[in-house]
CSV table of C-alpha atoms and ligand atoms in Angstrom, one decimal:
chain,number,residue,atom,x,y,z
A,1433,MET,CA,-6.2,-26.7,13.4
A,1434,LYS,CA,-4.0,-27.1,10.2
A,1435,LYS,CA,-1.7,-24.0,10.1
A,1436,ARG,CA,-1.0,-22.5,6.7
A,1437,LYS,CA,2.6,-22.4,5.8
A,1438,ILE,CA,3.7,-19.0,4.8
A,1439,GLY,CA,6.8,-18.2,2.8
A,1440,VAL,CA,8.1,-14.6,3.1
A,1441,ILE,CA,10.2,-13.1,0.4
A,1442,GLY,CA,12.1,-10.1,1.6
A,1443,CYS,CA,13.6,-9.8,5.1
A,1444,GLY,CA,14.0,-6.1,5.4
A,1445,ALA,CA,12.1,-3.8,7.8
A,1446,ILE,CA,8.6,-4.5,6.6
A,1447,GLY,CA,9.3,-8.2,5.9
A,1448,LYS,CA,10.6,-8.7,9.5
A,1449,ALA,CA,7.7,-6.8,11.0
A,1450,HIS,CA,5.2,-9.0,9.0
A,1451,ILE,CA,7.1,-12.2,10.1
A,1452,GLN,CA,6.9,-11.0,13.8
A,1453,ARG,CA,3.1,-10.3,13.4
A,1454,LEU,CA,2.5,-13.7,11.8
A,1455,ALA,CA,4.4,-15.3,14.7
A,1456,ASP,CA,2.7,-13.3,17.4
A,1457,ARG,CA,-0.8,-12.6,16.2
A,1458,ILE,CA,-1.9,-15.1,13.6
A,1459,PRO,CA,-2.5,-18.5,15.2
A,1460,GLU,CA,-3.6,-20.0,11.8
A,1461,ALA,CA,-0.3,-19.3,10.1
A,1462,GLU,CA,3.4,-20.3,10.6
A,1463,VAL,CA,6.3,-18.8,8.7
A,1464,SER,CA,7.7,-21.9,7.1
A,1465,ALA,CA,10.2,-20.3,4.7
A,1466,VAL,CA,12.1,-17.0,4.1
A,1467,SER,CA,14.3,-15.7,1.3
A,1468,ASP,CA,15.9,-12.3,0.5
A,1469,PHE,CA,18.1,-10.9,-2.3
A,1470,PHE,CA,20.7,-10.4,0.5
A,1471,SER,CA,21.0,-14.0,1.6
A,1472,GLU,CA,22.6,-13.1,5.0
A,1473,ALA,CA,19.5,-11.2,6.0
A,1474,ALA,CA,17.3,-14.3,5.2
A,1475,LYS,CA,19.7,-16.6,7.0
A,1476,GLU,CA,19.6,-14.5,10.1
A,1477,THR,CA,15.8,-14.3,10.0
A,1478,ALA,CA,15.6,-18.0,9.4
A,1479,ALA,CA,17.7,-18.7,12.5
A,1480,LYS,CA,15.8,-16.3,14.7
A,1481,TYR,CA,12.4,-17.8,13.7
A,1482,ASP,CA,13.6,-21.4,13.4
A,1483,THR,CA,12.4,-21.6,9.8
A,1484,CYS,CA,13.8,-22.6,6.4
A,1485,PHE,CA,16.0,-20.5,4.3
A,1486,TYR,CA,15.7,-20.5,0.5
A,1487,GLN,CA,18.4,-19.1,-1.7
A,1488,THR,CA,15.9,-17.6,-4.2
A,1489,GLY,CA,12.3,-16.3,-4.1
A,1490,GLN,CA,11.5,-18.6,-7.0
A,1491,GLU,CA,12.6,-21.7,-5.0
A,1492,LEU,CA,10.5,-20.6,-2.1
A,1493,ILE,CA,7.4,-20.1,-4.2
A,1494,GLU,CA,7.8,-23.6,-5.7
A,1495,SER,CA,8.5,-25.4,-2.5
A,1496,SER,CA,6.0,-27.9,-1.2
A,1497,ASN,CA,6.8,-26.4,2.3
A,1498,VAL,CA,4.9,-23.2,1.3
A,1499,ASP,CA,1.1,-22.9,1.0
A,1500,ALA,CA,1.0,-19.1,0.5
A,1501,VAL,CA,3.5,-16.3,-0.1
A,1502,LEU,CA,4.0,-12.8,1.4
A,1503,ILE,CA,6.1,-10.6,-0.8
A,1504,ALA,CA,8.0,-7.8,1.0
A,1505,SER,CA,11.0,-7.5,-1.3
A,1506,SER,CA,12.0,-4.4,-3.3
A,1507,ASP,CA,9.3,-2.7,-5.4
A,1508,ALA,CA,10.9,-3.6,-8.6
A,1509,SER,CA,10.9,-7.3,-7.9
A,1510,HIS,CA,7.2,-7.6,-7.0
A,1511,ALA,CA,5.6,-8.3,-10.5
A,1512,ASP,CA,7.9,-11.3,-11.3
A,1513,TYR,CA,7.3,-12.9,-7.9
A,1514,VAL,CA,3.6,-12.3,-8.1
A,1515,LEU,CA,3.5,-14.0,-11.6
A,1516,ALA,CA,5.5,-16.9,-10.2
A,1517,CYS,CA,3.0,-17.4,-7.4
A,1518,ILE,CA,0.1,-17.3,-9.8
A,1519,GLN,CA,1.9,-19.9,-12.0
A,1520,ALA,CA,2.3,-22.1,-8.9
A,1521,GLY,CA,-1.3,-21.6,-8.0
A,1522,LYS,CA,-0.5,-20.1,-4.6
A,1523,PRO,CA,-2.3,-17.2,-2.8
A,1524,VAL,CA,0.0,-14.2,-2.5
A,1525,LEU,CA,-0.1,-11.0,-0.4
A,1526,CYS,CA,2.1,-8.5,-2.2
A,1527,GLU,CA,3.3,-5.4,-0.5
A,1528,LYS,CA,2.4,-2.2,-2.4
A,1529,PRO,CA,2.9,-1.4,-5.3
A,1530,LEU,CA,1.8,-4.5,-7.1
A,1531,ALA,CA,4.3,-3.5,-9.9
A,1532,LEU,CA,6.2,-0.4,-11.0
A,1533,THR,CA,4.0,0.0,-14.2
A,1534,ALA,CA,0.5,-0.6,-15.4
A,1535,ALA,CA,1.9,-2.9,-18.2
A,1536,GLU,CA,3.4,-5.3,-15.6
A,1537,CYS,CA,0.0,-5.3,-13.8
A,1538,GLU,CA,-1.7,-6.2,-17.0
A,1539,ALA,CA,0.4,-9.3,-17.3
A,1540,ILE,CA,-0.6,-10.2,-13.7
A,1541,LEU,CA,-4.3,-9.7,-14.5
A,1542,GLU,CA,-4.0,-11.9,-17.6
A,1543,ALA,CA,-2.2,-14.6,-15.7
A,1544,GLU,CA,-4.8,-14.6,-12.9
A,1545,MET,CA,-7.7,-14.8,-15.4
A,1546,LYS,CA,-6.0,-17.7,-17.1
A,1547,VAL,CA,-5.7,-19.7,-14.0
A,1548,GLY,CA,-9.4,-18.8,-13.3
A,1549,ARG,CA,-9.0,-17.9,-9.7
A,1550,GLN,CA,-8.1,-14.7,-7.8
A,1551,LEU,CA,-4.9,-15.4,-5.8
A,1552,VAL,CA,-3.4,-11.9,-5.5
A,1553,GLN,CA,-4.0,-9.5,-2.6
A,1554,VAL,CA,-2.2,-6.2,-2.6
A,1555,GLY,CA,-0.9,-4.6,0.6
A,1556,PHE,CA,-3.1,-1.6,0.6
A,1557,MET,CA,-3.4,-1.9,4.4
A,1558,ARG,CA,-5.1,1.4,5.0
A,1559,ARG,CA,-8.4,-0.2,3.9
A,1560,TYR,CA,-8.1,-2.0,7.2
A,1561,ASP,CA,-7.3,1.0,9.4
A,1562,SER,CA,-10.2,1.7,11.8
A,1563,GLY,CA,-10.1,5.4,11.0
A,1564,TYR,CA,-10.3,5.0,7.2
A,1565,ALA,CA,-13.0,2.3,7.7
A,1566,GLU,CA,-15.1,4.6,9.8
A,1567,MET,CA,-14.7,7.4,7.2
A,1568,LYS,CA,-15.8,5.0,4.4
A,1569,GLN,CA,-18.8,3.9,6.4
A,1570,PHE,CA,-19.7,7.5,7.0
A,1571,VAL,CA,-19.4,8.5,3.4
A,1572,ASP,CA,-21.3,5.4,2.2
A,1573,ASP,CA,-24.1,6.1,4.7
A,1574,GLY,CA,-24.6,9.5,3.0
A,1575,LYS,CA,-23.7,11.5,6.1
A,1576,ILE,CA,-21.8,14.2,4.2
A,1577,GLY,CA,-24.0,13.9,1.1
A,1578,GLU,CA,-22.4,13.6,-2.3
A,1579,PRO,CA,-18.6,13.7,-1.9
A,1580,LEU,CA,-17.0,16.5,-3.9
A,1581,LEU,CA,-13.3,16.7,-2.8
A,1582,ILE,CA,-10.5,15.0,-0.9
A,1583,HIS,CA,-7.6,16.9,0.7
A,1584,ALA,CA,-4.8,14.4,1.6
A,1585,CYS,CA,-1.3,14.9,3.0
A,1586,HIS,CA,1.4,12.2,3.1
A,1587,ARG,CA,4.4,13.6,5.0
A,1588,ASN,CA,7.5,11.6,5.7
A,1589,VAL,CA,10.6,12.5,7.8
A,1590,TYR,CA,13.1,10.5,5.9
A,1591,GLN,CA,13.7,8.2,2.9
A,1592,PRO,CA,16.6,5.8,2.0
A,1593,ASP,CA,19.5,7.1,-0.1
A,1594,THR,CA,18.1,5.2,-3.1
A,1595,PHE,CA,14.9,7.3,-3.2
A,1596,GLN,CA,14.0,9.0,-6.5
A,1597,THR,CA,11.4,11.4,-7.7
A,1598,ASP,CA,9.1,8.7,-9.3
A,1599,MET,CA,9.0,6.9,-6.0
A,1600,ALA,CA,7.1,9.7,-4.5
A,1601,VAL,CA,4.3,8.4,-6.7
A,1602,THR,CA,4.9,4.6,-6.9
A,1603,ASN,CA,6.1,4.0,-3.3
A,1604,VAL,CA,4.5,6.9,-1.3
A,1605,ALA,CA,1.4,8.4,-2.9
A,1606,ILE,CA,0.3,5.0,-4.2
A,1607,HIS,CA,-1.5,4.6,-0.8
A,1608,GLU,CA,-3.6,7.7,-1.5
A,1609,LEU,CA,-4.3,6.6,-5.1
A,1610,ASP,CA,-5.8,3.5,-3.7
A,1611,ILE,CA,-7.6,4.8,-0.6
A,1612,SER,CA,-9.2,7.8,-2.4
A,1613,ARG,CA,-10.8,5.7,-5.2
A,1614,TRP,CA,-11.9,3.2,-2.4
A,1615,LEU,CA,-13.4,6.0,-0.3
A,1616,LEU,CA,-15.2,7.6,-3.3
A,1617,ALA,CA,-16.1,4.3,-5.0
A,1618,ASP,CA,-15.1,6.1,-8.2
A,1619,GLU,CA,-12.3,5.8,-10.9
A,1620,TYR,CA,-9.9,8.5,-12.0
A,1621,ARG,CA,-10.2,10.4,-15.2
A,1622,THR,CA,-7.1,12.6,-15.1
A,1623,ALA,CA,-3.9,13.0,-13.1
A,1624,GLN,CA,-1.5,15.8,-12.8
A,1625,VAL,CA,1.6,16.8,-10.8
A,1626,LEU,CA,1.9,20.5,-10.1
A,1627,THR,CA,5.3,22.3,-9.8
A,1628,VAL,CA,5.6,23.7,-6.4
A,1629,LYS,CA,8.3,25.5,-4.3
A,1630,GLN,CA,10.9,22.9,-3.3
A,1631,ASN,CA,12.2,22.2,0.2
A,1632,SER,CA,15.9,23.3,0.1
A,1633,LYS,CA,16.7,20.8,3.0
A,1634,THR,CA,15.9,17.7,0.9
A,1635,ARG,CA,18.9,15.4,1.1
A,1636,GLY,CA,19.0,13.7,-2.3
A,1637,ASP,CA,18.2,14.4,-5.9
A,1638,TYR,CA,14.5,14.3,-6.0
A,1639,LEU,CA,11.5,16.6,-6.2
A,1640,ASN,CA,10.2,17.3,-2.7
A,1641,PRO,CA,7.4,18.2,-2.1
A,1642,GLN,CA,5.1,17.2,-5.0
A,1643,LEU,CA,1.4,18.2,-5.3
A,1644,MET,CA,-0.8,15.8,-7.1
A,1645,LEU,CA,-4.1,16.5,-8.5
A,1646,LEU,CA,-6.7,13.9,-9.6
A,1647,GLU,CA,-10.1,14.1,-11.1
A,1648,THR,CA,-12.6,11.2,-10.9
A,1649,ARG,CA,-15.0,10.2,-13.6
A,1650,SER,CA,-17.9,11.8,-11.6
A,1651,GLY,CA,-15.9,15.0,-11.4
A,1652,ALA,CA,-14.7,14.8,-7.8
A,1653,ARG,CA,-11.2,16.3,-7.2
A,1654,ILE,CA,-8.4,14.9,-5.0
A,1655,VAL,CA,-5.4,17.0,-3.9
A,1656,ILE,CA,-2.5,15.1,-2.4
A,1657,GLU,CA,0.4,16.8,-0.9
A,1658,VAL,CA,3.4,14.5,-0.8
A,1659,GLN,CA,6.5,15.3,1.3
A,1660,ALA,CA,8.7,12.3,0.8
A,1661,SER,CA,11.1,13.6,3.4
A,1662,CYS,CA,12.0,16.5,5.7
A,1663,ALA,CA,8.5,16.9,7.2
A,1664,TYR,CA,8.1,17.6,10.9
A,1665,ALA,CA,6.7,14.1,11.5
A,1666,TYR,CA,5.1,11.1,9.7
A,1667,ASP,CA,1.8,12.6,9.2
A,1668,ILE,CA,-1.1,11.2,7.2
A,1669,GLN,CA,-4.2,13.4,6.8
A,1670,CYS,CA,-7.3,12.9,4.8
A,1671,GLN,CA,-10.5,15.0,4.6
A,1672,VAL,CA,-13.5,14.1,2.4
A,1673,VAL,CA,-15.6,17.1,1.6
A,1674,GLY,CA,-19.2,16.4,0.7
A,1675,GLU,CA,-22.3,18.5,-0.2
A,1676,ASN,CA,-23.5,18.5,3.4
A,1677,GLY,CA,-20.3,18.3,5.5
A,1678,VAL,CA,-16.8,17.0,5.8
A,1679,VAL,CA,-15.2,14.0,7.5
A,1680,ASN,CA,-11.6,13.7,8.7
A,1681,LEU,CA,-9.3,10.8,9.2
A,1682,PRO,CA,-8.7,10.7,13.0
A,1683,ASP,CA,-5.1,10.9,14.3
A,1684,PRO,CA,-4.0,7.8,16.1
A,1685,PRO,CA,-4.6,8.1,19.9
A,1686,ARG,CA,-1.6,9.4,21.8
A,1687,ILE,CA,-1.3,10.7,25.3
A,1688,CYS,CA,-1.7,14.5,25.8
A,1689,SER,CA,0.6,16.1,28.3
A,1690,ARG,CA,0.5,19.5,29.9
A,1691,SER,CA,3.6,21.1,31.1
A,1692,ASP,CA,5.6,24.3,30.6
A,1693,ALA,CA,2.4,26.2,29.9
A,1694,ALA,CA,1.8,24.0,26.8
A,1695,ARG,CA,-0.5,21.1,25.9
A,1696,GLN,CA,1.3,18.6,23.8
A,1697,ILE,CA,0.4,15.5,21.8
A,1698,PRO,CA,3.4,13.7,20.3
A,1699,LEU,CA,3.4,12.7,16.6
A,1700,MET,CA,5.1,9.7,15.1
A,1701,THR,CA,8.2,9.9,12.9
A,1702,ASP,CA,8.4,6.3,11.5
A,1703,TRP,CA,5.7,5.2,9.0
A,1704,SER,CA,6.0,1.6,10.3
A,1705,GLU,CA,4.4,2.6,13.6
A,1706,ARG,CA,1.4,4.5,12.3
A,1707,PHE,CA,-0.7,1.7,10.8
A,1708,VAL,CA,0.2,-1.2,13.1
A,1709,GLN,CA,-3.5,-2.1,13.7
A,1710,ALA,CA,-4.2,-2.0,10.0
A,1711,TYR,CA,-1.3,-4.3,9.2
A,1712,GLU,CA,-2.4,-6.8,11.8
A,1713,THR,CA,-6.0,-6.8,10.5
A,1714,GLU,CA,-4.7,-7.1,7.0
A,1715,LEU,CA,-2.7,-10.2,7.8
A,1716,GLN,CA,-5.5,-11.8,9.8
A,1717,ARG,CA,-8.0,-11.2,6.9
A,1718,TRP,CA,-5.5,-12.4,4.3
A,1719,ILE,CA,-5.0,-15.7,6.1
A,1720,THR,CA,-8.7,-16.1,6.6
A,1721,GLY,CA,-9.0,-15.5,2.8
A,1722,VAL,CA,-6.3,-18.1,2.1
A,1723,ILE,CA,-8.2,-20.7,4.2
A,1724,GLU,CA,-11.5,-19.8,2.6
A,1725,GLU,CA,-9.9,-19.7,-0.9
A,1726,ARG,CA,-10.9,-16.1,-1.7
A,1727,VAL,CA,-9.2,-12.7,-1.8
A,1728,ASP,CA,-10.0,-10.1,0.9
A,1729,GLY,CA,-9.5,-6.4,0.4
A,1730,ALA,CA,-7.5,-5.0,-2.5
A,1731,GLY,CA,-7.0,-7.4,-5.3
A,1732,ALA,CA,-4.9,-7.4,-8.6
A,1733,TRP,CA,-7.5,-5.1,-10.2
A,1734,ASP,CA,-7.0,-2.5,-7.5
A,1735,GLY,CA,-3.2,-2.8,-7.8
A,1736,TYR,CA,-3.6,-2.2,-11.5
A,1737,ALA,CA,-5.9,0.8,-11.0
A,1738,ALA,CA,-3.3,2.4,-8.7
A,1739,CYS,CA,-0.5,1.7,-11.2
A,1740,VAL,CA,-2.3,3.1,-14.2
A,1741,THR,CA,-2.8,6.3,-12.2
A,1742,ALA,CA,0.8,6.3,-11.1
A,1743,ASP,CA,1.9,6.1,-14.7
A,1744,ALA,CA,-0.3,9.0,-15.6
A,1745,LEU,CA,1.1,11.1,-12.8
A,1746,ILE,CA,4.7,10.3,-13.9
A,1747,ARG,CA,3.8,11.3,-17.5
A,1748,SER,CA,2.2,14.5,-16.3
A,1749,ARG,CA,5.5,15.5,-14.6
A,1750,GLN,CA,7.1,15.3,-18.0
A,1751,THR,CA,4.4,16.9,-20.1
A,1752,GLY,CA,3.3,19.5,-17.5
A,1753,GLU,CA,-0.3,18.7,-18.4
A,1754,ALA,CA,-3.1,16.7,-16.9
A,1755,GLU,CA,-2.9,13.2,-18.3
A,1756,LEU,CA,-5.7,10.8,-19.0
A,1757,VAL,CA,-5.8,7.8,-16.8
A,1758,LYS,CA,-6.4,5.1,-19.4
A,1759,MET,CA,-7.7,2.0,-17.7
A,1760,MET,CA,-8.9,-1.0,-19.6
A,1761,ASP,CA,-12.6,-2.0,-19.2
A,1762,LYS,CA,-13.0,-4.0,-16.0
A,1763,PRO,CA,-13.1,-7.7,-16.9
A,1764,VAL,CA,-16.2,-9.6,-15.6
A,1765,PHE,CA,-13.7,-11.8,-13.7
A,1766,TYR,CA,-13.0,-8.9,-11.4
A,1767,MET,CA,-16.7,-7.7,-10.9
B,2734,ISE,C1,7.0,3.6,2.9
B,2734,ISE,O1,7.8,3.0,1.9
B,2734,ISE,C2,5.7,2.9,3.0
B,2734,ISE,O2,5.5,1.8,2.5
B,2734,ISE,C3,4.7,3.5,3.8
B,2734,ISE,O3,3.5,2.9,3.8
B,2734,ISE,C4,4.5,4.9,3.3
B,2734,ISE,O4,3.5,5.6,4.2
B,2734,ISE,C5,5.8,5.7,3.3
B,2734,ISE,O5,5.6,7.0,2.9
B,2734,ISE,C6,6.8,5.0,2.4
B,2734,ISE,O6,8.0,5.7,2.5
């Protein structure tokens, strides 16, 4: 079997976790190249995995030693690297968000249409989580009737010192923006951020929590509570309410202990542990897509849809009003 040579840009926490997964779990892939804005991090990773170090992401993308690229660098760097991959004609899995703004995503859509082949997959790994996948099947099978509402919570324990208010949308709620339109097979019409009582324990200068309200074109409503930090655990909740019933995202299985007159089920605190199965399935399906020359899961269009909505949420925080989510008509290329 010819292994696909994967270049990884970004050797921070998520980059390293992906490299380990590729090495341990994906026999059809080998990590052939790494790079990072902080070259020491890339050099260390290259030594650990006996792979090649590249000074810049651009050099890695252009190298003949790389068949496909995984981008796990800082959010602000995603769009330029994705464009470079498209220009080099190489498949790319880009961690979420695809870009920081819808305008950057539009450039990506244009570039992809110009080369005439879908190359971009976006790291919306929740679509591969078995819990979300079961919910989606349940909704699609009509088991709760017409969906009316989604209640979602995204609660984090901590954030890096560099965290800012907008990142609660672009980096955190972006998952719910994708998964909700996927679960409902609907697009958004409006987006609004509501002012809520703030957590006085937040360490940093950002709004926490934030409550986001979305309305879809068919009139369904989605309420997302985002606690970027200071929550009791990393807790992801999602409930779809339909005309005939509701369906809930299952919590990941954990042991249940009984002692001191209490029944206890531990919760996770670190987001990187919660969706391990989803990340693994995502990588497996991405590599299969690379081999079969197609994109699996969320593509550039989905990355764009999430970013247009994120832009509207950020505008809404400034205007205090519900903002229209102004998406371009879907090009035939993405149908
Ligand atoms: C983090 O950056 C992620 O990427 C996780 O997927 C998300 O759940 C978490 O809230 C973010 O802080």
